[in-house]
Coordinates of N, CA and C in Angstrom, one line a residue:
Q1 N -9.7 -16.7 -8.9 CA -8.3 -16.4 -8.6 C -8.2 -15.1 -7.8
V2 N -7.1 -15.0 -7.0 CA -6.9 -13.9 -6.2 C -6.2 -12.8 -7.1
Q3 N -6.6 -11.6 -7.0 CA -6.1 -10.5 -7.8 C -6.1 -9.2 -6.9
L4 N -4.9 -8.6 -6.9 CA -4.8 -7.3 -6.3 C -4.3 -6.3 -7.4
V5 N -5.0 -5.3 -7.6 CA -4.7 -4.3 -8.7 C -4.5 -2.9 -8.1
E6 N -3.3 -2.4 -8.2 CA -3.0 -1.1 -7.7 C -3.3 -0.1 -8.8
S7 N -3.6 1.1 -8.4 CA -3.8 2.2 -9.3 C -3.5 3.5 -8.6
G8 N -3.4 4.6 -9.4 CA -3.2 5.9 -8.8 C -1.8 6.5 -8.8
G9 N -0.9 5.7 -9.2 CA 0.5 6.2 -9.3 C 0.7 7.2 -10.4
G10 N 1.8 7.9 -10.4 CA 2.1 8.8 -11.4 C 3.2 9.7 -11.1
L11 N 3.4 10.8 -11.8 CA 4.4 11.8 -11.6 C 3.8 13.0 -10.9
V12 N 4.4 13.4 -9.8 CA 3.9 14.5 -9.0 C 5.1 15.3 -8.6
Q13 N 4.9 16.6 -8.4 CA 5.9 17.5 -7.9 C 6.1 17.4 -6.4
P14 N 7.3 17.7 -5.9 CA 7.5 17.7 -4.4 C 6.4 18.5 -3.7
G15 N 5.9 18.0 -2.6 CA 4.9 18.7 -1.9 C 3.5 18.4 -2.4
G16 N 3.4 17.7 -3.5 CA 2.1 17.3 -4.0 C 1.5 16.1 -3.3
S17 N 0.4 15.6 -3.8 CA -0.4 14.5 -3.2 C -0.8 13.5 -4.3
L18 N -0.9 12.3 -3.9 CA -1.5 11.2 -4.7 C -2.3 10.3 -3.8
R19 N -3.3 9.7 -4.3 CA -4.0 8.6 -3.6 C -3.9 7.3 -4.4
L20 N -3.3 6.3 -3.8 CA -3.2 5.0 -4.4 C -4.4 4.2 -3.9
S21 N -4.8 3.3 -4.8 CA -5.9 2.4 -4.5 C -5.4 1.0 -4.9
C22 N -5.9 0.0 -4.1 CA -5.7 -1.4 -4.4 C -7.0 -2.1 -4.3
A23 N -7.5 -2.6 -5.4 CA -8.8 -3.3 -5.4 C -8.5 -4.8 -5.4
A24 N -9.1 -5.5 -4.5 CA -8.9 -6.9 -4.3 C -10.1 -7.7 -4.7
S25 N -9.8 -8.9 -5.3 CA -10.8 -9.8 -5.7 C -10.3 -11.2 -5.4
G26 N -11.3 -12.2 -5.2 CA -10.9 -13.5 -5.0 C -10.6 -13.9 -3.5
I27 N -10.7 -12.9 -2.6 CA -10.5 -13.2 -1.2 C -11.6 -12.6 -0.4
T28 N -11.7 -13.1 0.8 CA -12.7 -12.5 1.8 C -11.9 -11.3 2.4
F29 N -12.1 -10.2 1.8 CA -11.3 -9.0 2.0 C -11.2 -8.7 3.5
S30 N -12.3 -8.7 4.2 CA -12.3 -8.3 5.6 C -11.5 -9.2 6.5
M31 N -11.1 -10.3 6.1 CA -10.3 -11.3 6.9 C -8.8 -11.1 6.6
Y32 N -8.4 -10.1 5.8 CA -7.0 -9.9 5.5 C -6.5 -8.5 6.1
A33 N -5.4 -8.6 6.7 CA -4.6 -7.4 6.9 C -4.1 -6.9 5.6
M34 N -4.1 -5.6 5.4 CA -3.7 -5.0 4.1 C -2.5 -4.1 4.4
G35 N -1.6 -4.0 3.4 CA -0.4 -3.2 3.5 C 0.0 -2.6 2.2
W36 N 0.8 -1.6 2.3 CA 1.5 -1.0 1.2 C 3.0 -1.1 1.5
Y37 N 3.7 -1.5 0.5 CA 5.2 -1.6 0.5 C 5.7 -0.8 -0.7
R38 N 7.0 -0.5 -0.7 CA 7.6 0.2 -1.8 C 9.0 -0.3 -2.0
Q39 N 9.4 -0.2 -3.2 CA 10.8 -0.5 -3.6 C 11.3 0.4 -4.6
A40 N 12.4 1.1 -4.3 CA 13.1 2.0 -5.2 C 14.2 1.2 -5.9
P41 N 14.7 1.6 -7.0 CA 15.8 0.9 -7.7 C 17.0 0.8 -6.8
G42 N 17.6 -0.4 -6.8 CA 18.7 -0.7 -6.0 C 18.5 -0.8 -4.5
K43 N 17.2 -0.7 -4.1 CA 16.9 -0.7 -2.6 C 16.1 -1.9 -2.3
Q44 N 16.1 -2.3 -1.0 CA 15.2 -3.4 -0.6 C 13.8 -2.9 -0.5
R45 N 12.8 -3.8 -0.6 CA 11.4 -3.5 -0.4 C 11.2 -3.1 1.1
E46 N 10.4 -2.1 1.3 CA 10.2 -1.7 2.7 C 8.7 -1.5 2.9
L47 N 8.4 -1.6 4.2 CA 7.0 -1.4 4.6 C 6.7 0.1 4.6
V48 N 5.6 0.5 4.1 CA 5.1 1.8 4.1 C 4.0 2.0 5.2
A49 N 3.0 1.2 5.1 CA 1.9 1.3 6.1 C 1.1 0.0 6.0
V50 N 0.5 -0.4 7.2 CA -0.4 -1.6 7.2 C -1.6 -1.2 8.0
I51 N -2.7 -2.0 7.7 CA -3.9 -1.8 8.4 C -4.5 -3.2 8.7
S52 N -4.9 -3.4 10.0 CA -5.3 -4.7 10.4 C -6.7 -4.9 10.0
T53 N -7.2 -6.2 10.3 CA -8.6 -6.5 10.0 C -9.5 -5.7 10.9
A54 N -9.0 -5.2 12.0 CA -9.8 -4.4 13.0 C -9.7 -2.9 12.7
G55 N -8.9 -2.5 11.7 CA -8.7 -1.1 11.4 C -7.6 -0.4 12.1
S56 N -6.8 -1.1 12.9 CA -5.6 -0.5 13.5 C -4.5 -0.3 12.4
T57 N -3.8 0.8 12.5 CA -2.8 1.1 11.5 C -1.4 1.3 12.1
N58 N -0.4 1.1 11.2 CA 0.9 1.4 11.6 C 1.6 1.8 10.3
S59 N 2.6 2.7 10.4 CA 3.3 3.2 9.3 C 4.8 3.4 9.6
A60 N 5.6 3.5 8.5 CA 7.0 3.7 8.7 C 7.2 5.1 9.2
D61 N 8.3 5.3 10.0 CA 8.6 6.6 10.5 C 8.8 7.7 9.4
S62 N 9.3 7.3 8.3 CA 9.6 8.2 7.2 C 8.3 8.8 6.6
V63 N 7.2 8.2 6.8 CA 5.9 8.7 6.2 C 4.9 9.1 7.2
K64 N 5.1 8.9 8.5 CA 4.2 9.3 9.5 C 3.9 10.8 9.4
G65 N 2.6 11.1 9.5 CA 2.2 12.5 9.4 C 1.9 12.9 8.0
R66 N 2.3 12.1 7.0 CA 2.2 12.5 5.6 C 1.3 11.5 4.8
F67 N 1.4 10.2 5.2 CA 0.7 9.2 4.5 C -0.4 8.6 5.4
T68 N -1.5 8.2 4.9 CA -2.6 7.6 5.7 C -3.1 6.4 4.9
I69 N -3.1 5.3 5.6 CA -3.7 4.0 5.0 C -5.1 3.9 5.5
S70 N -6.0 3.5 4.7 CA -7.4 3.2 5.1 C -8.0 2.1 4.2
R71 N -9.1 1.5 4.7 CA -9.7 0.5 3.9 C -11.2 0.6 3.9
D72 N -11.8 0.2 2.8 CA -13.2 0.2 2.6 C -13.6 -1.3 2.3
N73 N -14.1 -2.0 3.4 CA -14.4 -3.4 3.2 C -15.5 -3.6 2.2
A74 N -16.5 -2.7 2.2 CA -17.6 -2.9 1.3 C -17.1 -2.8 -0.2
K75 N -16.0 -2.1 -0.4 CA -15.5 -2.0 -1.8 C -14.3 -2.9 -2.0
N76 N -13.9 -3.7 -1.1 CA -12.7 -4.5 -1.2 C -11.5 -3.8 -1.6
T77 N -11.3 -2.6 -1.1 CA -10.3 -1.7 -1.5 C -9.5 -1.1 -0.3
V78 N -8.2 -1.0 -0.5 CA -7.4 -0.3 0.5 C -6.7 0.9 -0.2
F79 N -6.6 2.0 0.5 CA -6.1 3.2 0.0 C -4.8 3.6 0.7
L80 N -4.0 4.4 0.0 CA -2.9 5.1 0.6 C -2.9 6.5 0.2
Q81 N -3.3 7.4 1.1 CA -3.3 8.9 0.8 C -1.9 9.4 1.1
M82 N -1.3 10.0 0.1 CA 0.1 10.4 0.2 C 0.1 11.9 0.0
N83 N 0.5 12.6 1.1 CA 0.6 14.1 1.0 C 2.0 14.5 1.3
S84 N 2.3 15.7 1.0 CA 3.6 16.3 1.2 C 4.7 15.4 0.6
L85 N 4.5 15.0 -0.6 CA 5.4 14.0 -1.2 C 6.8 14.6 -1.4
K86 N 7.8 13.7 -1.2 CA 9.2 14.1 -1.3 C 9.9 13.2 -2.4
P87 N 11.0 13.7 -3.0 CA 11.6 12.9 -4.0 C 12.0 11.5 -3.5
E88 N 12.3 11.4 -2.2 CA 12.7 10.1 -1.6 C 11.5 9.1 -1.5
D89 N 10.3 9.6 -1.8 CA 9.2 8.7 -1.8 C 9.0 8.0 -3.2
T90 N 9.9 8.4 -4.1 CA 9.8 7.7 -5.5 C 10.1 6.2 -5.3
A91 N 9.2 5.4 -5.8 CA 9.4 4.0 -5.7 C 8.2 3.3 -6.5
L92 N 8.3 2.0 -6.6 CA 7.2 1.2 -7.1 C 6.5 0.7 -5.8
Y93 N 5.2 1.1 -5.8 CA 4.4 0.8 -4.6 C 3.6 -0.5 -4.8
Y94 N 3.6 -1.4 -3.9 CA 2.9 -2.7 -4.0 C 1.9 -2.8 -2.9
C95 N 0.8 -3.4 -3.3 CA -0.3 -3.7 -2.3 C -0.1 -5.2 -1.9
N96 N -0.3 -5.4 -0.6 CA -0.2 -6.7 0.0 C -1.4 -7.1 0.8
A97 N -1.9 -8.3 0.7 CA -2.9 -8.9 1.5 C -2.4 -10.1 2.3
D98 N -2.6 -10.1 3.6 CA -2.1 -11.0 4.5 C -3.2 -11.6 5.4
W99 N -3.5 -12.9 5.2 CA -4.6 -13.5 5.9 C -4.4 -13.3 7.4
M100 N -5.3 -12.6 8.0 CA -5.4 -12.3 9.5 C -4.1 -11.7 10.0
G101 N -3.2 -11.2 9.1 CA -2.0 -10.6 9.6 C -1.0 -11.6 10.1
W102 N -1.1 -12.8 9.7 CA -0.2 -13.9 10.2 C 1.1 -14.0 9.5
G103 N 1.3 -13.3 8.5 CA 2.6 -13.3 7.8 C 2.7 -14.5 6.9
R104 N 1.6 -15.1 6.5 CA 1.7 -16.2 5.5 C 0.4 -16.1 4.6
N105 N 0.5 -16.9 3.6 CA -0.6 -16.9 2.6 C -0.8 -15.5 2.1
A106 N 0.2 -14.7 1.8 CA 0.1 -13.4 1.4 C 0.1 -13.3 -0.1
Y107 N -0.6 -12.2 -0.6 CA -0.7 -11.9 -2.0 C -0.2 -10.5 -2.3
W108 N 0.3 -10.4 -3.5 CA 0.9 -9.1 -3.9 C 0.3 -8.6 -5.2
G109 N 0.1 -7.3 -5.4 CA -0.2 -6.7 -6.6 C 1.0 -6.6 -7.5
Q110 N 0.7 -6.0 -8.7 CA 1.8 -5.8 -9.7 C 2.6 -4.6 -9.4
G111 N 2.1 -3.7 -8.6 CA 2.8 -2.4 -8.3 C 2.3 -1.3 -9.2
T112 N 2.4 -0.1 -8.6 CA 2.2 1.2 -9.3 C 3.3 2.1 -9.0
Q113 N 3.8 2.8 -10.1 CA 4.9 3.6 -9.9 C 4.6 5.0 -9.5
V114 N 5.3 5.5 -8.4 CA 5.2 6.8 -7.9 C 6.5 7.5 -8.1
T115 N 6.5 8.6 -8.9 CA 7.7 9.4 -9.1 C 7.4 10.8 -8.6
V116 N 8.3 11.3 -7.7 CA 8.2 12.6 -7.2 C 9.4 13.4 -7.7
S117 N 9.2 14.4 -8.5 CA 10.2 15.1 -9.1 C 9.7 16.5 -9.6
S118 N 10.6 17.5 -9.5 CA 10.3 18.8 -10.0 C 10.7 18.9 -11.5

């Protein structure tokens, strides 16, 4: 079965850093575009960052220069390095796997909570 398991969330002070990880199993990882999305209470789910099968990346304007998405195909894992965290980054962060980046046959993890507060 396909499984995406996020980890690394937690409580951090403004200006701090966290690294989220998403470990995938049950898929040919290298054939999937991977992404991070987030959803805050009362808000719509939004794209944070994506990385293609070829390693190209894109990220939301709100996180550019602060967050970096990367992948390690040998470990079937995608990462989100989050620096200079702000309270508005507080959300449940989800990992997504999308076959060839086609927007179908996508899988989702259960989410990991990130809370940025002093």
